[in-house]
Tab-separated table of C-alpha atoms in Angstrom:
chain	number	residue	atom	x	y	z
A	1	MET	CA	0.000	0.000	0.000
A	2	THR	CA	1.202	3.506	-0.720
A	3	SER	CA	1.094	6.274	1.830
A	4	ARG	CA	-0.041	9.615	0.453
A	5	SER	CA	2.864	11.193	2.352
A	6	ASP	CA	5.229	9.309	0.001
A	7	ILE	CA	3.861	11.255	-2.954
A	8	PRO	CA	4.830	14.926	-3.376
A	9	ALA	CA	1.970	17.402	-2.975
A	10	SER	CA	2.512	18.613	-6.558
A	11	VAL	CA	1.718	15.136	-7.909
A	12	ARG	CA	-1.865	13.971	-8.411
A	13	SER	CA	-2.458	10.347	-7.429
A	14	TRP	CA	-5.396	8.003	-7.016
A	15	GLN	CA	-6.041	4.328	-6.354
A	16	THR	CA	-8.155	2.035	-8.559
A	17	GLY	CA	-8.728	-1.701	-8.617
A	18	GLU	CA	-5.802	-1.932	-11.039
A	19	GLY	CA	-3.382	-0.173	-8.717
A	20	LEU	CA	-1.894	3.192	-7.877
A	21	HIS	CA	-2.020	5.917	-10.543
A	22	VAL	CA	0.554	8.711	-10.346
A	23	ASP	CA	0.227	11.752	-12.632
A	24	VAL	CA	3.606	13.423	-13.101
A	25	ARG	CA	2.626	15.426	-16.194
A	26	GLY	CA	3.676	19.037	-16.052
A	27	LEU	CA	6.604	18.494	-13.681
A	28	PRO	CA	9.932	19.863	-14.918
A	29	CYS	CA	12.640	17.364	-15.846
A	30	PRO	CA	13.950	15.299	-14.100
A	31	GLU	CA	11.126	15.358	-11.521
A	32	PRO	CA	8.866	12.766	-13.211
A	33	LEU	CA	11.720	10.243	-13.276
A	34	VAL	CA	12.864	11.096	-9.750
A	35	THR	CA	9.330	10.895	-8.329
A	36	LEU	CA	8.606	7.485	-9.848
A	37	LEU	CA	11.961	6.019	-8.814
A	38	ARG	CA	11.570	7.318	-5.254
A	39	LEU	CA	8.229	5.545	-4.973
A	40	ILE	CA	9.796	2.293	-6.191
A	41	ASP	CA	13.036	2.598	-4.213
A	42	GLY	CA	11.217	3.589	-1.037
A	43	GLY	CA	9.037	0.496	-1.140
A	44	SER	CA	5.854	2.516	-1.583
A	45	VAL	CA	4.803	0.456	-4.591
A	46	ARG	CA	4.699	-3.264	-3.949
A	47	GLU	CA	3.783	-4.714	-7.328
A	48	ARG	CA	2.235	-2.227	-9.772
A	49	MET	CA	1.611	1.409	-10.571
A	50	PHE	CA	0.441	3.417	-13.531
A	51	ALA	CA	2.477	6.492	-14.430
A	52	HIS	CA	0.760	9.295	-16.355
A	53	LEU	CA	3.422	11.268	-18.219
A	54	GLY	CA	3.654	14.075	-20.747
A	55	GLN	CA	5.949	12.079	-23.026
A	56	GLU	CA	7.464	8.632	-23.316
A	57	PRO	CA	10.040	8.355	-20.500
A	58	LEU	CA	13.020	6.976	-22.423
A	59	LEU	CA	15.462	7.563	-19.548
A	60	LEU	CA	13.208	5.690	-17.114
A	61	TYR	CA	13.373	2.326	-18.908
A	62	PRO	CA	16.996	1.424	-18.056
A	63	GLU	CA	16.460	2.555	-14.455
A	64	LEU	CA	13.450	0.260	-14.118
A	65	ASP	CA	15.366	-2.653	-15.651
A	66	ALA	CA	18.244	-2.141	-13.218
A	67	ARG	CA	15.781	-2.370	-10.318
A	68	GLY	CA	14.004	-5.485	-11.571
A	69	TRP	CA	10.871	-3.658	-12.718
A	70	ARG	CA	9.276	-3.815	-16.157
A	71	SER	CA	7.013	-1.450	-18.026
A	72	ARG	CA	4.362	-1.562	-20.697
A	73	LEU	CA	2.947	1.354	-22.652
A	74	VAL	CA	-0.785	1.233	-21.938
A	75	ALA	CA	-1.922	4.358	-23.766
A	76	SER	CA	-0.480	7.171	-25.784
A	77	ALA	CA	-2.601	10.061	-26.986
A	78	GLY	CA	-2.427	13.719	-27.744
A	79	ASP	CA	-1.045	16.246	-30.109
A	80	SER	CA	2.566	17.098	-29.378
A	81	ALA	CA	2.236	20.321	-31.390
A	82	ALA	CA	-0.550	21.412	-29.046
A	83	GLY	CA	1.415	20.284	-25.993
A	84	ASP	CA	-1.248	17.928	-24.668
A	85	ASP	CA	0.524	14.572	-24.853
A	86	HIS	CA	-0.542	11.899	-22.391
A	87	VAL	CA	1.341	8.633	-22.014
A	88	VAL	CA	0.254	5.965	-19.528
A	89	LEU	CA	2.895	3.471	-18.500
A	90	GLU	CA	2.113	0.368	-16.446
A	91	ILE	CA	5.085	-0.360	-14.184
A	92	VAL	CA	5.255	-3.779	-12.515
A	93	ARG	CA	7.757	-5.697	-10.432
A	94	GLY	CA	9.306	-8.467	-12.526
A	95	THR	CA	7.812	-9.461	-15.862
A	96	PRO	CA	4.492	-7.821	-16.841
């Protein structure tokens, strides 16, 4: 279970039957990466979370692999010219 105190106040989060959702869109780099890795490294996420990002997090993938976590792109939508990209990444411990 994740404690709300583990998630920065500037980050929107909610729980569903699928797992924890963390919306890091709009944070300046490298805050999305740092926020997600802190949740994983701190033990706040046991098995699964869904990260909502403004773009595909290419630098996050090797960090997840090094920690034994895997990811799967669940959704990608938006118009990058308009600045409203929305990428949803499912992040799970081990193999998804």
